[in-house]
Coordinates of C-alpha atoms and ligand atoms in Angstrom, one line a residue:
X1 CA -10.2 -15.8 19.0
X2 CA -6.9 -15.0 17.1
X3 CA -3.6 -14.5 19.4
X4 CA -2.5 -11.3 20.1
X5 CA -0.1 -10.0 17.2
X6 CA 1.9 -8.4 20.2
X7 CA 2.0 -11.4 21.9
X8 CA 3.1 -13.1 18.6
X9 CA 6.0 -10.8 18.4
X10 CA 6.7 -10.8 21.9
X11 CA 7.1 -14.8 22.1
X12 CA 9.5 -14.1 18.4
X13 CA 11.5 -11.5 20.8
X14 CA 11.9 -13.7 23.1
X15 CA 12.9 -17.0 21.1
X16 CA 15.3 -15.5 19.2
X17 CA 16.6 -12.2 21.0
X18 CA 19.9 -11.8 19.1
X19 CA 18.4 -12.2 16.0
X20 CA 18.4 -9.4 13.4
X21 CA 14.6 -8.2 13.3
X22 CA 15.3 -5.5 10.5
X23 CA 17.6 -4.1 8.6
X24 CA 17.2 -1.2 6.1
X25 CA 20.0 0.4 5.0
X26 CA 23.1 0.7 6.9
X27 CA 20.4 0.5 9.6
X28 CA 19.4 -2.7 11.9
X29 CA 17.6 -3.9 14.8
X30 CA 17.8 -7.0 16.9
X31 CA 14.6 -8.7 18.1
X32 CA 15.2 -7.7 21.6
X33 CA 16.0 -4.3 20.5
X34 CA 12.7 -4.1 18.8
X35 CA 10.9 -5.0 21.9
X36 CA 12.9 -3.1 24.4
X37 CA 12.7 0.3 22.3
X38 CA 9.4 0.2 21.2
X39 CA 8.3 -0.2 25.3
X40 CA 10.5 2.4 25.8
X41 CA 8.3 4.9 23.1
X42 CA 5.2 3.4 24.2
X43 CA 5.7 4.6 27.8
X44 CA 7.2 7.8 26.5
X45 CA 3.7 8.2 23.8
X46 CA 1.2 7.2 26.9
X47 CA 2.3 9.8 28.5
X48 CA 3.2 13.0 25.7
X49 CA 0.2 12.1 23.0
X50 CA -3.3 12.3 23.8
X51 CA -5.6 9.0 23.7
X52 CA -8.0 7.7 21.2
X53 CA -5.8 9.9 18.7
X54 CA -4.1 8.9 15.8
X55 CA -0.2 9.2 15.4
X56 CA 1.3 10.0 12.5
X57 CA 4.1 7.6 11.9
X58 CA 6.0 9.3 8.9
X59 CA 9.8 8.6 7.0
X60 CA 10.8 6.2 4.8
X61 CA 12.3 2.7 5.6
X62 CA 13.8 3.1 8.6
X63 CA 13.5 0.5 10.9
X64 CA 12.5 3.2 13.4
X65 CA 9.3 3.6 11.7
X66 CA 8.5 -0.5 12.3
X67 CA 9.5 -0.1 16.2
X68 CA 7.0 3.1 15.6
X69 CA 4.4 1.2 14.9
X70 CA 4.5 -1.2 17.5
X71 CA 5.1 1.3 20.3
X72 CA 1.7 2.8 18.9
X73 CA 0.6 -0.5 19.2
X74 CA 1.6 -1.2 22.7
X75 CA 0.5 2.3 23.8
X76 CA -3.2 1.8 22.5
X77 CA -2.9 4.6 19.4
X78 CA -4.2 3.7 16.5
X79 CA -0.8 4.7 14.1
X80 CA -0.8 6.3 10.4
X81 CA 1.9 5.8 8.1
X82 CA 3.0 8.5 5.5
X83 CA 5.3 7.7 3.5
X84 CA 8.5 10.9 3.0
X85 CA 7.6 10.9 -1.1
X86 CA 4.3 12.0 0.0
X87 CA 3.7 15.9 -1.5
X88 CA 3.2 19.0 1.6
X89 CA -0.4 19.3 0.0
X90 CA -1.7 15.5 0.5
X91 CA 0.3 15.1 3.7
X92 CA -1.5 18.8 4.5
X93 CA -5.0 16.9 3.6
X94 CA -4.3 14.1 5.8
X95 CA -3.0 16.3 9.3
X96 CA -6.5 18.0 8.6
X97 CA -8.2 14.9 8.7
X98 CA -6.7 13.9 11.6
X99 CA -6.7 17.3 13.2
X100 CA -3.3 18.1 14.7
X101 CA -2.2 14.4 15.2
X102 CA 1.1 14.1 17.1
X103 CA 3.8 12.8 14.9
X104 CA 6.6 10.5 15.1
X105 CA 9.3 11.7 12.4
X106 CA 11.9 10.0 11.5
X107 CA 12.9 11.9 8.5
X108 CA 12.4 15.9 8.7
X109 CA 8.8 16.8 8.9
X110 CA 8.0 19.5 6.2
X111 CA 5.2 20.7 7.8
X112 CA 4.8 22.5 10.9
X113 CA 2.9 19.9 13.3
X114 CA 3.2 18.8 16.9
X115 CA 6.4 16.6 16.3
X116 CA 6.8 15.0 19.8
X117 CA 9.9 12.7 18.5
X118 CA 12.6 12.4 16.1
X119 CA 14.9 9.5 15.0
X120 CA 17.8 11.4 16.6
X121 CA 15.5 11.5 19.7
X122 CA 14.6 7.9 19.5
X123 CA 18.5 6.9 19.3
X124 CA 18.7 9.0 22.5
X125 CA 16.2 7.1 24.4
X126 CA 17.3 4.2 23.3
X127 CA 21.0 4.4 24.1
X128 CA 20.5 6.6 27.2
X129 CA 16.7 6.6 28.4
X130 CA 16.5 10.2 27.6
X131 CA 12.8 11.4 27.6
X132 CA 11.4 8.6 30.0
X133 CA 10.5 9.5 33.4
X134 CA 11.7 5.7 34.4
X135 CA 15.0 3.9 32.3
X136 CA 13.3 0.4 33.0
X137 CA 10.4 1.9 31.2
X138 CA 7.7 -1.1 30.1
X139 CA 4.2 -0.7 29.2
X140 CA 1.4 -3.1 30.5
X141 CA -0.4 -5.4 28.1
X142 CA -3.6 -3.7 29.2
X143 CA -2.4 -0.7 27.1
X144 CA -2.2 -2.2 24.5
X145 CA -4.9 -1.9 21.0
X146 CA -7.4 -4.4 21.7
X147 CA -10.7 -5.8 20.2
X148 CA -12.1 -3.3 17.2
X149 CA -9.6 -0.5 18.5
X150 CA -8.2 0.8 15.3
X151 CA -4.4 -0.1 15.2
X152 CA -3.8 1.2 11.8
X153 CA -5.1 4.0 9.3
X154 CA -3.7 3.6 5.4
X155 CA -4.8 6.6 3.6
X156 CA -5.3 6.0 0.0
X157 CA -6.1 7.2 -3.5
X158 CA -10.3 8.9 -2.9
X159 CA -12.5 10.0 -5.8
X160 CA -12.7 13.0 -4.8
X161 CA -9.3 14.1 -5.1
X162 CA -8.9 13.9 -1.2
X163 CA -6.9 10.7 -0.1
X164 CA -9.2 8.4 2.2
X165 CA -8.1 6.5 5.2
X166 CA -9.0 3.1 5.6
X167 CA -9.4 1.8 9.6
X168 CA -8.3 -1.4 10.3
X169 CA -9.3 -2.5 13.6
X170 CA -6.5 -4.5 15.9
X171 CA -9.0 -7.7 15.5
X172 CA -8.5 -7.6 12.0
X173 CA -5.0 -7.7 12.2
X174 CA -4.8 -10.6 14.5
X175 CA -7.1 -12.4 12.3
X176 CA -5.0 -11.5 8.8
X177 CA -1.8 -12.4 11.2
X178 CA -2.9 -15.8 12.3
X179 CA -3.5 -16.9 8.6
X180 CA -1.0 -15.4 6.8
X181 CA 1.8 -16.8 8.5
X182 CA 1.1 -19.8 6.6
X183 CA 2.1 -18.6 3.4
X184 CA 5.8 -18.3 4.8
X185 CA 6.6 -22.0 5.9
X186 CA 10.4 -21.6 6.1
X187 CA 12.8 -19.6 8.1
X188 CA 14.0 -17.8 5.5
X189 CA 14.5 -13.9 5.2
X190 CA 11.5 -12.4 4.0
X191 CA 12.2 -9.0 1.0
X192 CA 10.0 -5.8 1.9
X193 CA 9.3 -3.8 -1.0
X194 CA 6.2 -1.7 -1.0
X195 CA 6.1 1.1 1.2
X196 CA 5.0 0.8 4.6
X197 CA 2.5 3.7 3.5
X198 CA 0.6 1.2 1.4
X199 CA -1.0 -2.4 3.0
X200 CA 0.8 -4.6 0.9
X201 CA 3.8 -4.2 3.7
X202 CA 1.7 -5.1 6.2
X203 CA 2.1 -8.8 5.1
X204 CA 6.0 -8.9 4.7
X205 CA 6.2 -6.8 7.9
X206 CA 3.5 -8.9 10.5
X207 CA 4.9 -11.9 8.6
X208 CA 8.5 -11.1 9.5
X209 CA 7.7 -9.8 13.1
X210 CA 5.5 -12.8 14.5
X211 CA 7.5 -15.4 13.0
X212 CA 10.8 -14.1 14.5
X213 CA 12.1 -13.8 10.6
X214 CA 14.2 -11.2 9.4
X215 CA 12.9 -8.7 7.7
X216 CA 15.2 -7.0 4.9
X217 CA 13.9 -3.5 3.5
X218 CA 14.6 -2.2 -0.2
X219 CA 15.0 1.6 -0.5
X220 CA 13.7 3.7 -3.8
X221 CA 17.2 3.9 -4.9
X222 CA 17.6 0.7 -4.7
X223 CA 14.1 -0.3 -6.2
X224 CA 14.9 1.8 -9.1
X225 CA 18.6 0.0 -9.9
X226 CA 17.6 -3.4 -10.9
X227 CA 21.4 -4.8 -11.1
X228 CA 21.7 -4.1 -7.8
X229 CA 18.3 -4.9 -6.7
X230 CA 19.3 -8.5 -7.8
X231 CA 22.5 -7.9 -5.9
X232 CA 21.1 -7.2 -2.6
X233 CA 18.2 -10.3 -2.7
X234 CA 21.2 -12.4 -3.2
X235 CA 23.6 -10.2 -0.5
X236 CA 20.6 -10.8 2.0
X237 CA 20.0 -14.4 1.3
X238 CA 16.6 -13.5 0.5
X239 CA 13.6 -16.4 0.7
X240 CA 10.5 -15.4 0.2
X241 CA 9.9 -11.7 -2.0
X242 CA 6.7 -10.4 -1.3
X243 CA 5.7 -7.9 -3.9
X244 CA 3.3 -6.9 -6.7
X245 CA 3.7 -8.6 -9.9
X246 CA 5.3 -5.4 -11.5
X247 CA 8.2 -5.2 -9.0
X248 CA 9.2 -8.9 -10.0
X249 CA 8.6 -8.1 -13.8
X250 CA 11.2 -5.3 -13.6
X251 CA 13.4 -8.2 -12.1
X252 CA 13.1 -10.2 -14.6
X253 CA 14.5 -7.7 -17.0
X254 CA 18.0 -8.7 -15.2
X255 CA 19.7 -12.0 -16.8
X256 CA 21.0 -12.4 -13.2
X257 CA 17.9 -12.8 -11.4
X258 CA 17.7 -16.4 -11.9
X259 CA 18.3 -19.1 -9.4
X260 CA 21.3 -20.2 -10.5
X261 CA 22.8 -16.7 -9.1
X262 CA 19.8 -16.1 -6.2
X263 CA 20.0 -19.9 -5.1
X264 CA 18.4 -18.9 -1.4
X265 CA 15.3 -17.6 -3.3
X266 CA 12.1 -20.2 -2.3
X267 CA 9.3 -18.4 -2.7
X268 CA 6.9 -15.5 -4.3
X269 CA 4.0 -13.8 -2.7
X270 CA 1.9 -11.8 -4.7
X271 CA -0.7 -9.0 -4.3
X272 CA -2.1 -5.8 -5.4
X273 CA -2.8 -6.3 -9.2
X274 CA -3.3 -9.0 -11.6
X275 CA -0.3 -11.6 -11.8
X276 CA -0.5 -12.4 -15.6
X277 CA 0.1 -15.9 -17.3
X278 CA 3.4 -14.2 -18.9
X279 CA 5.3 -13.0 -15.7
X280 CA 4.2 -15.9 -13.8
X281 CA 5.4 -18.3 -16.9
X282 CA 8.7 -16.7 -16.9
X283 CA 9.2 -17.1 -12.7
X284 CA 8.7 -20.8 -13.5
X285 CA 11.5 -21.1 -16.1
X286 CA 14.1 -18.9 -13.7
X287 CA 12.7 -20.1 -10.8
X288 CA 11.7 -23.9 -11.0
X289 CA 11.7 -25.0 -7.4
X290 CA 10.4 -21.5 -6.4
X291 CA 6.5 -21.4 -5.1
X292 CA 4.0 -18.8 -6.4
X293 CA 1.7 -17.2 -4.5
X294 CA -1.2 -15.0 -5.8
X295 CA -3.3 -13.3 -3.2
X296 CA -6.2 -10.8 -3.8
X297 CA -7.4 -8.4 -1.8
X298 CA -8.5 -4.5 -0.9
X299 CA -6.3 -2.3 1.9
X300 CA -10.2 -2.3 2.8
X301 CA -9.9 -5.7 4.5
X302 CA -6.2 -6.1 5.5
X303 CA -4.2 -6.8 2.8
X304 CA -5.8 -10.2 1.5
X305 CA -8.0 -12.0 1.9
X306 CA -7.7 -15.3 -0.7
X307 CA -5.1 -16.8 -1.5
X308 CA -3.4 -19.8 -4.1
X309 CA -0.7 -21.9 -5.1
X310 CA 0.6 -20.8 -9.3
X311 CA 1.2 -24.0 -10.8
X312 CA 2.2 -24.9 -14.6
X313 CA -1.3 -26.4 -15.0
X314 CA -3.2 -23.6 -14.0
X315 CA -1.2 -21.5 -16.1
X316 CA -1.9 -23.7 -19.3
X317 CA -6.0 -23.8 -18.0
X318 CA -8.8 -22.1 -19.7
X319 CA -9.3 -19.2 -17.2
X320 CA -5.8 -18.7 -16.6
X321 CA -4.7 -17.2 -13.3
X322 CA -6.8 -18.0 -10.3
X323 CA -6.9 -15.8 -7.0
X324 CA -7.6 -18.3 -4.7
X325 CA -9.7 -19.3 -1.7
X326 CA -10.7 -17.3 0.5
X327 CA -8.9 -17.9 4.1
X328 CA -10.6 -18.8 7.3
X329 CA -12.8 -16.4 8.8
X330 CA -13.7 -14.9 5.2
X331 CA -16.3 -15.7 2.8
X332 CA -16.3 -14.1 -1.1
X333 CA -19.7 -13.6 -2.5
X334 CA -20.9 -12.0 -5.6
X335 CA -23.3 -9.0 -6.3
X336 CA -24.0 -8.6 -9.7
X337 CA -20.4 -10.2 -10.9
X338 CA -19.2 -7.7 -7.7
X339 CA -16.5 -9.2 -5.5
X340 CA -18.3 -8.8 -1.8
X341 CA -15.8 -9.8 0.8
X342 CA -17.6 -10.9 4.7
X343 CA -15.3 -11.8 7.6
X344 CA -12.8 -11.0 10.1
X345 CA -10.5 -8.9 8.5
X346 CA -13.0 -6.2 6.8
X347 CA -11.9 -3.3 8.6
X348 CA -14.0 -0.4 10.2
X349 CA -14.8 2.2 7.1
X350 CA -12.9 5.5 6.2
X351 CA -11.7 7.4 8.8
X352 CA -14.1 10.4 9.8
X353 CA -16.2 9.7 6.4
X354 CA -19.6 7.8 7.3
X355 CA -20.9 8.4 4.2
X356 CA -18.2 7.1 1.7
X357 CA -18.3 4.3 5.1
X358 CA -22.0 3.5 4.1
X359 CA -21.2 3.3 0.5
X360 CA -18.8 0.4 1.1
X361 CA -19.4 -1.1 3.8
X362 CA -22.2 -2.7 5.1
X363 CA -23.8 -5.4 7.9
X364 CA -24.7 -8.6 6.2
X365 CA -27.4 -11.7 7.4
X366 CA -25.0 -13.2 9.0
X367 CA -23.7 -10.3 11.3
X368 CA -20.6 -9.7 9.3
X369 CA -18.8 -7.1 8.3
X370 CA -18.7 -6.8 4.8
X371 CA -17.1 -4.6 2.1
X372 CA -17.9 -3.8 -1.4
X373 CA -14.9 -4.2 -3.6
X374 CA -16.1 -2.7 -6.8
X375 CA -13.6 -5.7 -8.4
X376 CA -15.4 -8.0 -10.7
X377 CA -14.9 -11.5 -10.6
X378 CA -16.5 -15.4 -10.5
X379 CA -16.0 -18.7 -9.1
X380 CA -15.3 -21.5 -10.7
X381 CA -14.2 -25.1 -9.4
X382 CA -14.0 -23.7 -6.0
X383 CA -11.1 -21.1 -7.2
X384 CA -12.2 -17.2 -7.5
X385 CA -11.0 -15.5 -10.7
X386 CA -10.8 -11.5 -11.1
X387 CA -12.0 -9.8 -14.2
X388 CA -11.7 -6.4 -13.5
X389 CA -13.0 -3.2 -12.2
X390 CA -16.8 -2.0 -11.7
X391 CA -15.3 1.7 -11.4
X392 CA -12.3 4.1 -12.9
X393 CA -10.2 2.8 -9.9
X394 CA -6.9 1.0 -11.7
X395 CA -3.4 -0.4 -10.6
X396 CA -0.4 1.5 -12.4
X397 CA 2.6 -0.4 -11.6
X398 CA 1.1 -1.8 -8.8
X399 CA -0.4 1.5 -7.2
X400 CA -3.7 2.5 -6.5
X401 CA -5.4 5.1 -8.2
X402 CA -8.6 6.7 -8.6
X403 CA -8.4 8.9 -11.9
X404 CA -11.0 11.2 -10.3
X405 CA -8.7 11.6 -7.5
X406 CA -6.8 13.0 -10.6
X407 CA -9.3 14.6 -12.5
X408 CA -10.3 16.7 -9.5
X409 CA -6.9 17.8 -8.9
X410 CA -5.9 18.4 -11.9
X411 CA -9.3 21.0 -12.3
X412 CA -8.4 22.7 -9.1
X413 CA -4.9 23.9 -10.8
X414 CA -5.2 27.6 -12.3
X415 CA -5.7 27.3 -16.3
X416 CA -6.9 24.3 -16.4
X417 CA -11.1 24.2 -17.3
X418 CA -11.7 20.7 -17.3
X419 CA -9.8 17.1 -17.5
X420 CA -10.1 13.7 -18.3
X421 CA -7.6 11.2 -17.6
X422 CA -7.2 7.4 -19.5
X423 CA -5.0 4.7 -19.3
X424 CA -3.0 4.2 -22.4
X425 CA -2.7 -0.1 -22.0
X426 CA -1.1 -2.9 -23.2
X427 CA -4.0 -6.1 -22.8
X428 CA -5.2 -5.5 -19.5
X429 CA -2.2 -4.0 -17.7
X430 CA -2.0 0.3 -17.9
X431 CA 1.0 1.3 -19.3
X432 CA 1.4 5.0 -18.8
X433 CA -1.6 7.6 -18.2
X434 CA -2.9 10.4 -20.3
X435 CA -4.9 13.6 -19.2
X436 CA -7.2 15.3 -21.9
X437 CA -7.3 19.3 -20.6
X438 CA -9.8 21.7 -21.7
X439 CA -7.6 24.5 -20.7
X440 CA -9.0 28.1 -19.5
X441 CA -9.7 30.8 -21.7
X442 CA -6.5 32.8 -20.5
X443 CA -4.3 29.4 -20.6
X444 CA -5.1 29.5 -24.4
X445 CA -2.8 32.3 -25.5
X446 CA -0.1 30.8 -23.5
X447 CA -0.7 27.7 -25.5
X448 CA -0.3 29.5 -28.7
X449 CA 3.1 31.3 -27.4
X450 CA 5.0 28.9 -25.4
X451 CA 3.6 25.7 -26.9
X452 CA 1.7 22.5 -25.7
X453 CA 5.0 20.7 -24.3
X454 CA 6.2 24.0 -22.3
X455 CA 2.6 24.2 -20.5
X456 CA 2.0 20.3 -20.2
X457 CA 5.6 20.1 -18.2
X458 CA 4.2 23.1 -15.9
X459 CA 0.6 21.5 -15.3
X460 CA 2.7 18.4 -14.5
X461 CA 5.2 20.5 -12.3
X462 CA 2.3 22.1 -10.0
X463 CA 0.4 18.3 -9.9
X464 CA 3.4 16.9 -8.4
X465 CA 3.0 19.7 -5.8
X466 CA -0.5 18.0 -4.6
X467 CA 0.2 14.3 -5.9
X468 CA 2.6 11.2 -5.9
X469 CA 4.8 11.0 -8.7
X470 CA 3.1 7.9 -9.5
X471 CA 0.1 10.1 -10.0
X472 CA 1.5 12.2 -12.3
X473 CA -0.2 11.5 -15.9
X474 CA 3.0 11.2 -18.8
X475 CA 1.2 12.4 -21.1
X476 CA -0.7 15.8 -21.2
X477 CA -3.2 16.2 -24.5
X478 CA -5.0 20.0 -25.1
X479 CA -8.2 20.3 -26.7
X480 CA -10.6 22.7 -27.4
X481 CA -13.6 21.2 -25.9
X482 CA -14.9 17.9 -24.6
X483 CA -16.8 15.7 -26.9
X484 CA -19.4 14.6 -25.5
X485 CA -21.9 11.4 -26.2
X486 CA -25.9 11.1 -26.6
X487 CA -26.4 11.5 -22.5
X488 CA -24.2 14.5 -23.0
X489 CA -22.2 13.1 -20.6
X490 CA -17.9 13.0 -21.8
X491 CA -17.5 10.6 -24.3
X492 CA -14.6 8.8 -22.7
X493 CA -14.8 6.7 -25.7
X494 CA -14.1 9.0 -28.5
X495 CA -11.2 10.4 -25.9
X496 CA -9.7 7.2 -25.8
X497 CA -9.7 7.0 -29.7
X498 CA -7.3 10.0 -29.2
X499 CA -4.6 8.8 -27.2
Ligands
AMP1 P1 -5.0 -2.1 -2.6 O1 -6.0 -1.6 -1.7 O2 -4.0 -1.1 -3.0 O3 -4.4 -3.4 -2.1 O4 -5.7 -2.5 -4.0 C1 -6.8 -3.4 -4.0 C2 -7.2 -3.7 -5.4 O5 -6.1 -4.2 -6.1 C3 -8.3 -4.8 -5.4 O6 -9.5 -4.2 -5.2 C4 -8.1 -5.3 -6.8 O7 -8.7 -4.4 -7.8 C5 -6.6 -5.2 -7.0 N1 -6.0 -6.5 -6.7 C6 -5.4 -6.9 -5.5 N2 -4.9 -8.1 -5.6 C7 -5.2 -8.6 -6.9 C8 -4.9 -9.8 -7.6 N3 -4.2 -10.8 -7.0 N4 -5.3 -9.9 -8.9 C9 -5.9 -8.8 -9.5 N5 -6.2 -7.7 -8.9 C10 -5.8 -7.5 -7.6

């Protein structure tokens, strides 16, 4: 049995009370803060949200939203995070799914909902008790998620143009937290990137919170100014960035990320796509003393579940790039080249969706809960190596998309008759995608008036309206029909000559 990640945190809280926890921002948050005002929410969510019911947990990178979480936590909900970016529509999708969850908001909600607090409450309570029917409020560790109670729900990109949401169970968490605090040996600052929407922040943030390190979060703006992106890893002293390969290839872009000028910079931990031989080459010329870690794994079973040292050797090997081992608790088998992962971190299913649940997941000979990834992969010399996908699922910049989650939204938009989308790529990685529209009779003659470029940039406009912006194909192409191949099915192919 894995210790409680609670108790993990608490023992953190306790060790190192003045420490900073989190800072994001102008914003910041001392262990003991984190403790004392996410018991303070807790008591204030036992008693104003109903039980066995999601929360939705929704802003951007405030540290609110981490002492969110664990209140959720402590108070036995099952919490949802949605990130501000996301569009009314999908965030629409998702309260419907959840039917009329509570919410904690700590940016303005644009929907209506049953908002039950705000950041400006939370301050309040915080500084004053407001809310709380006692000021010494605490919450008993009996409340607390426990066993295969589901402590979070990650809603991600579905093929059927719905977003899905995967449930990890508390179990699963403890499990993923007793391993992965391995990977962070030193008691350095650890770099969030990814939004805390997406799973690959749920190993910078448990990291940070159980060991007692602190955790320092990197806003869009920020993200999207790489000078001072370099700037603040340095400001921040930062040890250990845990990103996707893409995040640290925009770095890299930046003569000044180098250790020479980011000297407190000891490690790299990789997930969410391919790490290729060329960004990993270039970390070990900038970066000499620096480790490199590549991790694999699906939101499906808790971030990752394998994991492996990068070394100059393996770069200079035959099969390149390993993913690793799998960690205790997990084993990695293969269907058909599929990547099947068994263990204790494969989560529950899809929230509310037995079927796509029954798809996926499954029960294996051993009692364990397994998952279908739909990666391909092999093992060699002990190491596992991935080789791609079974399905249209890719990773743009890191993200994860279904392009039928695409497709189907893009058909559901007035004018538009039918659509394909592709990955225009460079090797393996996607570069930028492209959507072929067979567009409606009555689209046509707007076509021939206004032009291809004036509609494409209004298809995109009303997309954005329903999807992410990193959903949003760049390019738009119009044809006249769809060509189809000998199954008469679409003849991706002969679309992808095309683009
Ligand atoms: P996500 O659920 O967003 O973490 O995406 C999971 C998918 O990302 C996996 O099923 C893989 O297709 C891909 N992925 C994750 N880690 C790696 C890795 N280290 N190398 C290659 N692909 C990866």
């Amino acid at each position: 049995m894995s210790i409680h990640f609670i108790n993990r945190i608490k023992e953190a809280c306790d060790l190192h009370p003045g420490k900073t926890a989190i800072v994001s921002g102008s914003e910041s948050v001392t262990c003991s803060e984190l403790w004392r005002i996410s018991e303070q929410l807790a008591c204030y969510m036992e008693e104003n949200t109903p039980e066995g019911k999601p929360v939705i947990v929704y802003g951007s990178k405030s540290p609110y939203m981490l002492i969110s979480f664990l209140a959720c936590s402590k108070a036995g909900r099952a919490y949802c995070p949605i990130d501000a970016s996301l569009p009314a529509s999908r965030l629409q999708d998702i309260i419907e799914m959840i039917e009329s969850p509570a919410v904690v908001a700590t940016e303005e909600f644009p929907l209506p909902a049953n908002v039950i607090m705000t950041k400006s409450m939370l301050s309040e309570m915080a500084h004053t008790g407001a809310g709380l029917s006692s000021p010494e409020a605490s919450i008993s560790s009996d409340s607390w998620v426990s066993g295969d109670d589901t402590v979070y729900i990650i809603f991600t990109s579905g093929s059927t143009g719905r977003p899905k949401g995967v449930e990890i169970s508390s179990d699963n968490l403890c499990n993923f937290v007793s391993w992965v605090g391995s990977l962070f040996p030193e008691d350095l600052p650890i770099l969030n990137q990814a939004a805390f929407s997406f799973d690959l922040s749920v190993m910078d943030i448990y990291a940070a919170l159980t060991l007692g390190r602190t955790l320092c979060c990197m806003d869009k703006t920020l993200q999207q100014d790489i000078a001072a992106a370099v700037r603040f890893i340095k400001a921040k002293d930062i040890g250990y960035i845990v990103s996707t390969p893409s995040f640290v290839n925009t770095l890299l872009s930046e003569p000044s990320f180098c250790a020479d000028n980011v000297a407190g910079l000891k490690g790299f931990r990789f997930c969410g796509e391919r790490l290729t031989e060329q960004t990993a080459s270039k970390l070990l010329v900038r970066f000499p003393e620096a480790s490199i870690v590549n991790t694999y794994g699906p939101t499906e079973s808790t971030v990752c579940v394998t994991g492996v040292s990068v070394t100059r050797e393996m770069l200079e090997s035959e099969d390149g790039i390993s993913i690793g081992a799998a960690k205790p608790g997990t084993t990695v088998t293969f269907d058909n080249g599929e990547i099947i992962i068994s263990g204790d971190t494969v989560g529950k299913g899809y929230y509310k969706d037995p079927e796509r649940t029954k798809e996926s997941f499954f029960i294996n000979e051993a009692g364990e809960r397994s998952y279908r990834t739909g990666d391909l992969g092999y093992e060699k010399g002990g190491l596992l190596y991935f080789k791609g996908r079974a399905d249209s699922q890719i990773k743009l910049n890191g993200y994860r998309i279904e392009l039928q989650d695409i497709e189907a939204n893009l058909c559901e938009l007035e004018g538009v008759k039918e659509a394909v989308v592709l990955c225009k790529k460079s090797g393996d990685a996607v570069r930028y995608l492209t959507a072929v529209v067979v567009p409606a009779d009555h689209e046509r003659e707007l076509l021939e008036t206004s032009g291809a470029l004036h509609v494409s940039r209004e298809i995109k406009r009303r997309l954005s309206e329903r999807l992410p912006s990193y959903m949003i194909p760049k390019r738009i192409l119009f044809i006249e029909r769809m060509p189809l191949n000998g199954n008469s099915k679409i003849d991706r192919r002969k679309l992808e000559g095309l683009i």
